[in-house]
């Protein structure tokens, strides 16, 4: 296998760090040519020294001088701002761009990489949620392959290998159900931030951990799956599976169901996206079902978790609605993380923003970004 | 899709009947051109009238005249004896031969079909167990594709689509554990025929139901998997899964596990073998994991079920040993079904026959058939 050149957008976050661990393990098959971070220049500088990328960028332009100082003597070129991040995506010479920036900020650089025909390992689900139509159209045009890194979509992707789209009966996205799966609905008023940040099975960043607690994470994944796999919303279901061992499933028209299972280690889907279509040996903790003994499944309680229905509704409406959903959710979650609103106010804010929204465009990139901005302003002003 | 012509060897047994139901459902994609039965000419005659094959054969030659009489007026040619069954396999004009004869009797006709380059839907696991090397060599030479119909091997086959052989870490064959999974070993002496025939999850013929109760069925499947998928015995494991929903799994070198799930309906794997590589919509009962709620897994108790170790040992020795294992087991099971020996004597007989066996050849077809005969005689004479 020739050396694959990789750029990581968001290399200091949870997924970025795991990706660098995979690169470390699979040396010399991979080479890092680009890295970006939002503000964490301490970690970024260490990564630059270790992996010697051609280009690196820090989103916060005020930190460019500091970063340059920290990596003096390396040959890495340092850039700043969104323009810098977009440059890493498009101009670092990567074969594969791992898109792991959290939230809407990942859209523009990811789309740039797609337009330049780079293959994408997509961990930034907002790209697909906000701009699924724009992104898939651009990928078709440039020939860019989009390889999902989300454990659920990576599972579906693996279950679909070699299958014709018309043979899909249903995509079944599994959800741990989060920390409040068994909590009585009446006690949702009293949920604390600490409780919400305590995910039962996965260790992840704070934003996605809250999204898991509200099940909005699964709602966003439904929209992502719709665009990634070109399957209508009526054929995408959510199934609660507290152990997070079955990462998702595909049910076929002949009654067969294929499932992908594994330990809750993001290095597995990250590596699959990196080595696809082949697989490479990895020193990961192996799944032993005889130790786990039991896998449980149940229907999601949509009354307890209104974010699921909100996501399906926005997804079915299409156009700029998913972007509005996503932006309202980002603001609501960041307000909850700051202690500004309560847990149950998260879906209420999103619901109010969606109800008030009147789309002006049918989903061009500018229209999407405007809708995103509008929804953020609205979501900040409620409560 | 052009019409696929199908011959069924063993059309009046459990798998044969299910196959005809699938053909009925998927009309007009399939056409029956050949049918065979052992002795059940009542059912065979009805099938001949309904499906109008070109050729049909009854193994018991004494019944040929009767059968001819019963289907007078149809254009189906009737043959008898093994020669007749072999003729249906090779000369009925089939594109796909479904091999569903129970036991060693299926070997010769199946091998004939393979040598003639027919694709095989293989439900007769004895073909692979007895003559795995001969059969796979013949298939390579003729270009015949062997599509497994056993639910476990069909599951593995589906989990392997698009994968390189070197990416397999382990094949995990699931086993219900049979009716005696939770029975204390001390009470195995008292197992009755009725108890052994009461399989918890699958409805099957008597021979395979007893094999499920002793776990020899899984042992034979390990040997079958070894030859079908060219995987060493050290990479094939058995895992007890009482619900029989996960039909088997493949663990890959990167830590990913793919599993195939479905209801316990043999029409699903039969249809997959018939429509492969595509899938067709089927009016089957759909799997609903939220109704099943729980899937359990545990290690097999090899002390309680010595047939597992016997099968691994015979498989690893290779050559004619698997044929001896299989023949001794067939006789032991038929003696148990007749009330001649007890349940715990089944593995003891097989063990004694294997211990006494001294191979003369390294596995030509004649050598295999001689070893088979020798083992049968031995197995009849113990106890």
XYZ file of C-alpha atoms in Angstrom:
766
model
C 0.000 0.000 0.000
C 1.423 3.436 -0.899
C 1.694 5.943 1.952
C -1.614 7.778 2.441
C -1.322 11.483 3.243
C -3.722 12.696 5.887
C -4.859 16.111 7.098
C -6.781 16.321 10.360
C -9.217 19.186 10.865
C -9.633 19.419 14.617
C -6.573 17.458 15.686
C -6.636 18.453 19.376
C -10.175 17.186 20.050
C -11.213 13.695 21.104
C -11.450 12.285 17.558
C -8.314 14.116 16.409
C -6.254 12.648 19.247
C -7.563 9.138 18.535
C -6.726 9.569 14.866
C -3.137 10.467 15.684
C -2.921 7.377 17.884
C -4.090 5.264 14.943
C -1.537 6.939 12.653
C 1.154 6.204 15.238
C 0.174 2.519 15.299
C -0.110 2.112 11.548
C 3.150 3.867 10.657
C 4.579 3.868 8.035
C 1.323 3.481 6.034
C 0.178 7.022 6.833
C 1.739 10.459 6.879
C 0.293 13.573 8.490
C 0.453 16.561 6.138
C -1.965 18.954 7.857
C -3.313 19.718 11.349
C -5.732 22.307 12.699
C -6.998 23.334 16.125
C -9.441 25.865 17.476
C -7.442 27.362 20.358
C -5.428 24.590 21.987
C -1.989 25.603 20.683
C -0.132 23.768 23.473
C -1.342 20.411 22.171
C -1.184 21.506 18.536
C 2.457 22.551 18.910
C 3.336 19.167 20.395
C 1.564 17.435 17.495
C 3.396 19.591 14.945
C 6.741 18.630 16.459
C 5.817 14.941 16.542
C 4.214 14.569 13.103
C 5.917 17.342 11.090
C 2.973 18.300 8.851
C 3.470 20.556 5.852
C 0.732 22.935 7.026
C -0.998 23.683 10.322
C -3.622 26.239 11.299
C -5.186 27.643 14.423
C -8.724 28.949 14.056
C -8.223 31.717 16.624
C -6.056 34.162 14.632
C -4.854 35.892 17.789
C -2.854 32.757 18.620
C -0.924 32.471 15.342
C 2.131 34.392 16.582
C 2.295 32.360 19.777
C 2.024 29.094 17.870
C 4.717 30.129 15.395
C 6.966 30.852 18.315
C 6.267 27.484 19.911
C 7.182 25.496 16.784
C 10.183 27.558 15.708
C 12.702 25.397 13.908
C 10.138 23.027 12.336
C 9.383 23.218 8.633
C 5.609 23.402 9.205
C 3.902 26.483 7.774
C 1.483 28.083 10.233
C -1.753 29.741 9.180
C -4.642 31.261 11.083
C -8.407 31.787 10.984
C -11.020 29.982 8.950
C -9.009 30.775 5.834
C -6.064 28.920 7.383
C -8.181 25.902 8.273
C -9.624 25.862 4.745
C -6.050 25.957 3.404
C -5.098 22.885 5.434
C -8.195 21.128 4.058
C -7.455 21.965 0.454
C -3.766 22.725 0.069
C -1.790 20.444 2.374
C -1.537 17.733 -0.280
C -3.717 15.276 1.661
C -5.257 12.182 0.025
C -7.698 11.912 2.915
C -9.027 14.728 5.084
C -10.292 13.720 8.493
C -12.990 16.197 9.392
C -13.306 16.288 13.174
C -14.082 19.908 13.963
C -17.003 20.033 16.392
C -20.132 21.797 15.199
C -21.014 24.034 12.260
C -17.471 25.421 12.004
C -16.462 22.207 10.236
C -18.715 22.771 7.226
C -16.684 25.171 5.093
C -13.286 23.463 5.330
C -14.874 20.040 4.788
C -16.783 21.250 1.745
C -13.580 22.769 0.375
C -11.785 19.431 0.671
C -14.716 17.701 -1.056
C -14.717 20.216 -3.895
C -11.013 19.556 -4.386
C -11.783 15.836 -4.755
C -10.148 14.750 -1.488
C -11.575 11.706 0.200
C -13.186 12.592 3.514
C -13.221 10.684 6.781
C -16.229 12.414 8.255
C -16.510 12.763 12.027
C -18.113 16.206 11.771
C -21.748 15.209 11.415
C -22.851 18.865 11.160
C -21.449 18.918 7.624
C -24.032 16.369 6.521
C -26.816 17.628 8.765
C -26.539 21.256 7.657
C -25.622 20.804 4.057
C -26.317 17.209 3.106
C -27.610 18.058 -0.354
C -24.834 20.530 -1.167
C -22.160 18.174 0.135
C -23.361 15.009 -1.616
C -23.785 16.910 -4.862
C -20.238 18.293 -4.572
C -18.874 14.834 -3.806
C -20.608 13.333 -6.839
C -19.135 16.077 -8.980
C -15.556 15.865 -7.700
C -15.443 12.096 -7.149
C -14.657 12.551 -3.456
C -15.524 9.520 -1.335
C -17.149 10.292 2.019
C -16.260 7.683 4.633
C -18.213 8.002 7.883
C -16.278 7.952 11.162
C -19.258 8.139 13.506
C -19.392 4.641 14.956
C -23.021 4.227 13.866
C -22.507 5.304 10.273
C -19.263 3.418 9.985
C -21.249 0.353 11.116
C -23.940 0.940 8.501
C -21.266 1.538 5.866
C -19.642 -1.808 6.704
C -22.996 -3.613 6.683
C -23.713 -2.180 3.234
C -20.495 -3.321 1.503
C -21.392 -5.062 -1.737
C -25.128 -4.372 -1.459
C -27.420 -2.694 -3.943
C -29.268 0.370 -2.520
C -32.642 -1.090 -3.520
C -32.014 -4.098 -1.267
C -32.117 -1.934 1.891
C -35.306 -2.389 3.896
C -34.283 -0.312 6.895
C -31.276 1.273 8.576
C -31.313 0.698 12.336
C -29.188 3.196 14.244
C -28.437 2.019 17.760
C -28.390 4.457 20.686
C -27.108 3.827 24.195
C -30.043 5.850 25.425
C -27.695 8.065 27.419
C -27.633 8.487 31.212
C -31.382 9.238 31.467
C -32.782 6.216 29.655
C -34.292 4.834 32.848
C -34.993 8.140 34.578
C -38.651 8.923 35.150
C -39.828 11.722 32.919
C -41.097 13.659 35.915
C -37.547 13.975 37.227
C -36.099 15.455 34.034
C -36.598 18.947 35.545
C -33.892 18.233 38.096
C -31.178 16.920 35.767
C -27.808 18.510 36.573
C -24.955 19.258 34.195
C -22.754 16.734 35.963
C -25.346 13.984 35.474
C -25.758 14.870 31.814
C -22.003 14.764 31.212
C -21.760 11.243 32.636
C -22.259 9.091 29.529
C -22.691 5.403 30.370
C -20.609 3.839 27.578
C -18.622 6.297 25.448
C -15.981 8.876 26.472
C -16.499 11.890 24.181
C -16.343 15.680 24.113
C -18.926 17.693 26.165
C -21.133 18.855 23.258
C -21.721 15.354 21.869
C -22.135 13.940 25.381
C -25.041 16.315 26.042
C -26.449 15.474 22.605
C -26.351 11.811 23.665
C -28.249 12.628 26.849
C -31.022 14.436 24.935
C -30.897 11.844 22.075
C -30.404 14.784 19.689
C -27.169 13.067 18.769
C -29.241 10.204 17.372
C -31.598 12.638 15.665
C -28.648 14.315 13.930
C -27.350 10.868 12.984
C -30.689 10.030 11.361
C -30.304 13.098 9.140
C -26.664 12.237 8.473
C -27.619 8.671 7.515
C -30.317 9.984 5.188
C -27.742 11.923 3.157
C -24.820 9.505 3.460
C -26.777 6.448 2.345
C -29.510 8.076 0.228
C -32.264 6.409 2.230
C -35.633 8.081 3.010
C -36.422 8.963 6.642
C -39.180 6.349 6.765
C -36.512 3.694 6.351
C -34.282 4.909 9.196
C -35.117 3.753 12.720
C -33.545 4.267 16.127
C -33.199 1.362 18.529
C -32.015 1.717 22.124
C -29.152 -0.619 22.967
C -27.638 0.329 26.342
C -24.401 -1.687 25.965
C -23.285 0.208 22.811
C -21.783 -2.996 21.389
C -23.914 -3.266 18.257
C -22.977 0.002 16.572
C -25.790 -0.135 14.031
C -27.563 -2.486 11.632
C -28.985 -2.774 8.141
C -32.136 -4.784 7.542
C -32.487 -6.089 3.991
C -35.606 -6.725 1.935
C -35.113 -10.497 2.242
C -35.330 -10.432 6.045
C -31.572 -10.642 6.705
C -30.096 -8.142 9.142
C -26.394 -7.306 9.137
C -24.866 -5.695 12.221
C -21.453 -4.329 13.073
C -20.239 -4.851 16.613
C -17.156 -3.807 18.548
C -15.858 -2.361 21.768
C -16.620 1.332 22.385
C -13.307 2.466 20.958
C -13.421 5.212 18.334
C -10.075 4.040 16.996
C -11.910 1.172 15.258
C -14.155 3.311 13.000
C -11.396 5.903 12.522
C -8.991 3.231 11.342
C -11.621 1.665 9.057
C -12.143 5.014 7.331
C -8.377 5.383 6.986
C -7.648 1.911 5.591
C -10.884 1.395 3.595
C -11.479 -0.684 1.499
C -8.938 -2.939 3.200
C -8.469 -3.600 6.894
C -5.304 -3.550 8.959
C -4.406 -5.414 12.104
C -4.875 -3.230 15.152
C -3.840 -3.753 18.782
C -7.337 -2.886 20.031
C -9.235 -4.430 22.936
C -11.149 -7.286 21.311
C -14.860 -7.805 21.726
C -15.717 -10.848 23.838
C -19.465 -11.386 23.887
C -19.125 -14.205 26.409
C -17.762 -11.622 28.883
C -20.487 -9.085 28.071
C -23.019 -11.955 28.188
C -26.097 -9.895 27.329
C -27.176 -7.368 24.723
C -30.409 -5.477 25.327
C -32.699 -3.668 22.929
C -35.753 -1.481 23.385
C -37.783 1.188 21.636
C -36.814 4.810 22.294
C -39.233 6.797 24.451
C -39.955 9.707 22.142
C -42.071 11.542 24.699
C -39.146 11.606 27.113
C -36.717 12.625 24.402
C -38.495 15.156 22.132
C -35.254 15.888 20.251
C -35.788 12.699 18.226
C -39.088 13.876 16.747
C -37.688 17.389 16.223
C -34.856 15.928 14.159
C -37.117 13.694 12.053
C -39.422 16.642 11.365
C -36.592 18.969 10.354
C -35.046 16.202 8.272
C -38.258 15.475 6.411
C -38.817 19.157 5.712
C -35.294 19.276 4.308
C -33.782 22.388 2.742
C -32.414 24.660 5.456
C -34.487 23.122 8.286
C -31.779 20.674 9.417
C -29.315 23.594 9.619
C -31.761 25.518 11.801
C -32.260 22.456 14.014
C -28.524 21.995 14.354
C -27.762 25.668 15.083
C -30.541 25.971 17.664
C -29.277 22.802 19.308
C -25.668 24.026 19.392
C -26.706 27.235 21.151
C -29.085 25.455 23.516
C -26.398 22.926 24.479
C -23.734 25.585 24.983
C -26.170 27.523 27.179
C -26.867 24.360 29.178
C -23.111 23.732 29.520
C -22.741 27.268 30.892
C -25.544 26.720 33.406
C -27.747 29.258 31.671
C -30.721 26.957 30.994
C -31.987 23.616 32.301
C -31.840 20.251 30.540
C -35.521 20.225 29.586
C -35.204 23.673 28.040
C -32.876 22.344 25.343
C -35.639 20.722 23.201
C -38.030 23.547 24.023
C -35.661 26.164 22.589
C -35.106 24.090 19.436
C -38.836 23.560 19.026
C -39.559 27.289 19.352
C -36.826 28.235 16.877
C -38.056 25.680 14.320
C -41.665 26.792 14.771
C -40.723 30.400 14.140
C -38.513 29.652 11.136
C -39.652 30.706 7.660
C -37.206 29.481 5.019
C -36.140 31.988 2.391
C -33.964 29.717 0.272
C -34.046 26.041 -0.530
C -30.567 25.186 0.622
C -27.678 26.873 -1.191
C -24.559 27.157 0.943
C -25.169 30.858 1.628
C -28.786 30.162 2.454
C -27.704 27.475 4.881
C -25.185 29.742 6.592
C -27.767 32.535 6.870
C -30.341 30.157 8.339
C -27.683 28.938 10.760
C -26.928 32.506 11.878
C -30.600 33.377 12.215
C -31.276 30.273 14.321
C -28.330 31.000 16.629
C -29.571 34.519 17.326
C -33.079 33.215 17.979
C -31.865 30.412 20.245
C -29.879 32.878 22.328
C -32.933 35.080 22.915
C -35.352 32.433 24.220
C -35.590 32.139 28.047
C -32.882 -11.302 -14.048
C -33.061 -14.334 -16.365
C -34.932 -17.360 -15.028
C -32.648 -19.520 -12.866
C -33.087 -23.280 -13.279
C -32.946 -25.222 -10.033
C -32.617 -28.883 -9.141
C -33.333 -29.943 -5.559
C -31.615 -33.036 -4.197
C -33.771 -34.090 -1.262
C -36.917 -32.173 -2.098
C -39.227 -33.919 0.390
C -37.139 -33.113 3.477
C -37.353 -30.026 5.652
C -34.953 -27.912 3.553
C -36.376 -29.208 0.266
C -39.902 -28.202 1.253
C -38.761 -24.748 2.351
C -36.915 -24.316 -0.938
C -40.064 -25.088 -2.922
C -41.940 -22.519 -0.820
C -39.304 -19.934 -1.722
C -39.541 -20.877 -5.412
C -43.318 -20.499 -5.177
C -42.927 -16.990 -3.696
C -40.276 -15.818 -6.122
C -41.968 -17.065 -9.299
C -41.286 -16.404 -12.115
C -37.573 -15.868 -11.331
C -36.963 -19.574 -10.734
C -37.861 -22.805 -12.469
C -37.594 -26.295 -11.001
C -35.900 -28.702 -13.434
C -35.047 -31.595 -11.102
C -36.280 -33.187 -7.871
C -35.156 -36.196 -5.841
C -36.400 -38.016 -2.762
C -35.258 -40.963 -0.707
C -38.528 -42.881 -0.270
C -41.340 -40.370 0.159
C -42.969 -40.801 -3.269
C -46.342 -39.446 -2.100
C -44.853 -36.002 -1.531
C -42.469 -36.287 -4.490
C -45.364 -37.096 -6.849
C -47.257 -34.031 -5.644
C -44.170 -31.865 -6.182
C -43.668 -33.286 -9.691
C -47.251 -32.392 -10.619
C -46.930 -28.897 -9.166
C -43.483 -27.934 -10.491
C -43.181 -30.070 -13.649
C -39.429 -30.747 -13.514
C -37.623 -32.279 -16.470
C -36.181 -35.068 -14.322
C -36.999 -36.652 -10.972
C -35.487 -39.548 -9.081
C -36.270 -41.706 -6.088
C -33.280 -43.192 -4.280
C -35.119 -46.395 -3.350
C -35.212 -48.169 -6.727
C -38.060 -50.436 -5.619
C -40.359 -47.393 -5.681
C -39.663 -46.272 -9.260
C -42.584 -48.145 -10.801
C -44.993 -46.830 -8.180
C -43.811 -43.281 -8.688
C -44.100 -43.529 -12.469
C -47.633 -44.665 -12.002
C -48.450 -41.771 -9.680
C -47.230 -39.108 -12.113
C -48.563 -40.644 -15.298
C -49.448 -37.977 -17.823
C -46.700 -35.535 -16.757
C -43.669 -35.000 -18.970
C -41.213 -35.597 -16.093
C -38.742 -38.426 -16.645
C -38.437 -40.704 -13.604
C -35.190 -42.367 -12.562
C -34.164 -44.494 -9.598
C -31.253 -45.281 -7.292
C -28.096 -43.298 -6.656
C -27.485 -43.244 -10.401
C -30.844 -41.538 -10.847
C -30.115 -38.967 -8.160
C -26.712 -38.286 -9.737
C -28.470 -37.820 -13.083
C -30.782 -35.166 -11.604
C -27.714 -33.402 -10.169
C -25.802 -33.395 -13.436
C -28.233 -33.761 -16.310
C -31.421 -31.870 -15.476
C -30.085 -28.642 -16.980
C -29.935 -26.837 -13.631
C -27.965 -23.615 -13.124
C -28.083 -24.154 -9.368
C -28.297 -27.465 -7.532
C -29.698 -27.302 -4.021
C -28.076 -30.131 -2.120
C -30.336 -31.040 0.802
C -29.985 -34.798 1.112
C -29.403 -35.668 4.760
C -26.135 -37.386 5.598
C -23.352 -39.015 3.607
C -25.715 -40.025 0.783
C -25.543 -36.438 -0.474
C -21.844 -36.538 -1.280
C -21.753 -38.273 -4.667
C -24.566 -36.377 -6.375
C -23.316 -33.056 -4.995
C -19.777 -33.742 -6.173
C -21.135 -34.663 -9.610
C -22.933 -31.330 -9.870
C -19.758 -29.523 -8.811
C -17.666 -31.379 -11.385
C -20.159 -30.332 -14.054
C -19.642 -26.690 -13.009
C -23.107 -26.196 -11.526
C -23.418 -23.694 -8.715
C -24.341 -25.389 -5.463
C -26.631 -24.225 -2.682
C -25.225 -26.471 0.006
C -27.480 -27.629 2.837
C -25.841 -31.053 2.997
C -22.971 -30.310 5.345
C -21.676 -33.894 5.107
C -20.389 -33.095 1.631
C -17.948 -30.587 3.084
C -17.252 -32.510 6.282
C -16.429 -35.789 4.541
C -14.755 -34.524 1.434
C -13.910 -30.873 1.977
C -10.586 -31.085 0.164
C -11.902 -33.091 -2.782
C -14.958 -30.859 -3.118
C -13.168 -27.509 -2.904
C -10.535 -28.703 -5.369
C -13.258 -29.826 -7.805
C -15.065 -26.491 -7.424
C -11.892 -24.544 -8.141
C -11.339 -26.645 -11.245
C -14.884 -26.408 -12.630
C -15.634 -22.842 -11.514
C -18.622 -23.998 -9.487
C -19.645 -21.557 -6.746
C -20.590 -23.145 -3.423
C -23.202 -21.090 -1.574
C -23.878 -22.246 1.979
C -27.493 -22.735 3.066
C -26.807 -23.656 6.688
C -27.961 -20.564 8.551
C -24.562 -20.214 10.259
C -22.479 -20.470 7.110
C -24.863 -18.305 5.153
C -24.389 -15.728 7.927
C -20.601 -15.958 7.697
C -20.803 -15.775 3.919
C -22.844 -12.559 4.142
C -20.479 -11.072 6.736
C -17.545 -11.794 4.426
C -18.894 -10.061 1.304
C -16.215 -7.753 -0.066
C -13.568 -8.799 2.466
C -10.073 -10.085 1.838
C -9.381 -13.527 3.424
C -6.334 -12.149 5.264
C -8.537 -9.650 7.096
C -10.375 -12.433 8.975
C -9.375 -12.673 12.625
C -11.955 -15.245 13.668
C -15.169 -16.903 12.557
C -17.678 -17.133 15.405
C -20.321 -19.809 14.833
C -23.298 -19.331 17.113
C -25.073 -22.311 18.671
C -28.401 -22.348 20.479
C -26.853 -24.812 22.891
C -29.740 -27.220 22.300
C -32.248 -28.429 24.881
C -29.570 -29.499 27.403
C -27.587 -26.280 27.648
C -28.683 -25.741 31.247
C -29.020 -29.393 32.256
C -26.610 -30.565 34.915
C -24.035 -32.926 33.476
C -24.904 -35.538 36.084
C -28.382 -35.838 34.621
C -27.243 -36.489 31.058
C -27.579 -40.237 31.721
C -31.340 -39.879 31.917
C -31.926 -37.890 28.737
C -34.838 -39.331 26.756
C -35.347 -39.340 22.989
C -38.352 -37.060 23.353
C -36.325 -34.493 25.280
C -33.523 -34.618 22.726
C -35.956 -34.097 19.845
C -37.362 -30.944 21.447
C -35.098 -28.232 20.001
C -35.629 -24.843 21.657
C -35.482 -22.577 18.618
C -35.337 -24.353 15.238
C -37.764 -26.876 13.692
C -35.614 -29.358 11.759
C -35.371 -33.026 10.796
C -34.650 -35.630 13.547
C -30.976 -36.313 12.674
C -29.914 -32.665 12.812
C -32.050 -32.062 15.901
C -30.113 -34.748 17.805
C -26.860 -33.307 16.433
C -27.942 -29.963 17.909
C -28.570 -31.572 21.278
C -25.084 -33.163 21.360
C -23.500 -30.027 19.768
C -22.038 -32.343 17.110
C -23.990 -30.211 14.659
C -21.757 -27.286 15.633
C -18.676 -29.491 15.449
C -19.584 -30.516 11.907
C -20.211 -26.849 11.094
C -16.720 -25.968 12.320
C -15.276 -28.459 9.817
C -17.625 -27.181 7.102
C -16.570 -23.587 7.801
C -12.905 -24.583 7.640
C -13.325 -25.846 4.069
C -15.908 -23.312 2.860
C -13.964 -20.255 3.996
C -10.389 -21.616 3.946
C -9.813 -20.630 7.575
C -7.683 -22.708 10.009
C -9.420 -24.400 12.952
C -7.664 -22.099 15.422
C -9.598 -19.210 13.908
C -13.041 -20.812 14.217
C -14.847 -20.495 17.550
C -18.230 -21.591 18.852
C -20.320 -19.239 20.968
C -23.546 -20.247 22.690
C -26.432 -17.924 21.885
C -29.718 -19.430 23.117
C -32.039 -17.136 21.130
C -30.622 -18.216 17.723
C -31.073 -14.679 16.389
C -27.427 -13.922 15.596
C -26.749 -16.676 13.074
C -22.973 -16.235 13.134
C -20.261 -13.582 13.091
C -16.916 -12.677 11.574
C -14.334 -10.846 13.662
C -11.842 -8.852 11.611
C -8.203 -8.061 12.329
C -9.071 -4.411 13.019
C -11.421 -5.292 15.891
C -14.675 -4.922 13.917
C -17.188 -7.749 14.165
C -19.878 -8.272 11.528
C -22.919 -10.362 12.392
C -25.914 -11.596 10.463
C -29.214 -11.734 12.315
C -32.694 -12.911 11.441
C -35.685 -14.887 12.582
C -35.215 -18.670 12.756
C -36.645 -19.224 9.302
C -34.596 -21.349 6.912
C -36.296 -19.653 3.969
C -34.017 -16.646 4.545
C -30.669 -18.422 3.958
C -32.198 -20.629 1.252
C -33.428 -17.585 -0.630
C -30.087 -15.798 -0.198
C -28.276 -18.726 -1.808
C -30.821 -18.714 -4.623
C -30.733 -14.981 -5.370
C -27.028 -14.320 -4.567
C -25.376 -11.903 -5.235
C -28.582 -9.851 -5.217
C -31.442 -9.947 -2.725
C -35.163 -10.183 -3.356
C -38.067 -8.954 -1.288
C -39.567 -11.765 0.752
C -42.776 -11.934 2.779
C -40.927 -13.321 5.818
C -41.555 -12.582 9.485
C -39.282 -9.611 10.183
C -36.830 -9.488 13.046
C -37.850 -7.046 15.776
C -35.120 -6.838 18.403
C -37.278 -4.592 20.597
C -39.722 -7.522 20.920
C -36.946 -10.042 21.615
C -35.366 -7.487 23.989
C -32.341 -9.553 24.965
C -29.612 -11.562 23.269
C -27.453 -13.786 25.447
C -24.007 -15.235 24.857
C -21.855 -17.703 26.743
C -18.972 -20.101 26.255
C -19.831 -23.679 25.332
C -19.276 -26.277 28.069
C -16.984 -28.675 26.262
C -16.935 -31.171 29.115
C -20.717 -31.511 28.917
C -20.641 -31.729 25.126
C -17.610 -33.857 24.143
C -18.725 -33.928 20.495
C -17.246 -30.440 20.076
C -13.715 -31.532 20.938
C -14.115 -34.720 18.895
C -14.991 -32.646 15.841
C -12.097 -30.191 16.296
C -9.665 -33.109 16.711
C -10.917 -34.932 13.620
C -10.926 -31.680 11.681
C -7.350 -30.838 12.630
C -6.152 -34.337 11.722
C -7.857 -33.869 8.355
C -7.679 -36.437 5.559
C -10.299 -39.132 6.131
C -10.756 -38.387 9.865
C -13.721 -36.026 9.402
C -15.456 -38.708 7.291
C -14.919 -41.250 10.073
C -16.268 -38.766 12.644
C -19.313 -38.094 10.503
C -20.058 -41.760 9.759
C -19.667 -42.832 13.385
C -21.959 -39.984 14.401
C -24.610 -40.905 11.824
C -24.732 -44.474 13.086
C -24.670 -43.444 16.733
C -27.521 -40.971 16.189
C -29.613 -43.454 14.229
C -29.095 -46.010 17.001
C -30.170 -43.386 19.561
C -33.236 -42.552 17.472
C -34.134 -46.262 17.458
C -33.755 -46.477 21.228
C -30.760 -48.769 20.902
C -28.281 -46.612 22.871
C -28.477 -43.738 25.367
C -27.698 -40.064 24.712
C -24.323 -40.145 26.477
C -23.254 -43.144 24.422
C -23.314 -41.093 21.208
C -19.982 -39.285 21.840
C -18.502 -42.415 23.425
C -19.104 -44.448 20.277
C -17.609 -41.736 18.079
C -14.602 -41.421 20.368
C -13.961 -45.180 20.292
C -14.287 -45.355 16.511
C -11.890 -42.420 16.028
C -9.416 -43.897 18.512
C -9.385 -47.204 16.663
C -9.102 -45.678 13.198
C -5.862 -46.061 11.239
C -6.029 -44.119 7.983
C -4.857 -45.925 4.856
C -5.270 -43.084 2.368
C -5.000 -39.342 2.627
C -8.416 -38.480 1.346
C -9.233 -39.488 -2.233
C -12.952 -39.965 -2.836
C -12.641 -43.766 -2.719
C -10.537 -43.552 0.416
C -13.189 -41.369 2.010
C -16.014 -43.712 1.103
C -14.037 -46.714 2.410
C -13.297 -44.903 5.675
C -16.973 -44.022 5.915
C -17.988 -47.676 5.472
C -15.401 -48.905 7.951
C -16.557 -46.363 10.566
C -20.199 -47.332 10.121
C -19.451 -50.995 10.707
C -17.390 -50.147 13.774
C -20.021 -47.805 15.185
C -22.671 -50.486 14.853
C -20.611 -52.984 16.833
C -19.890 -50.876 19.936
C -22.254 -51.436 22.918
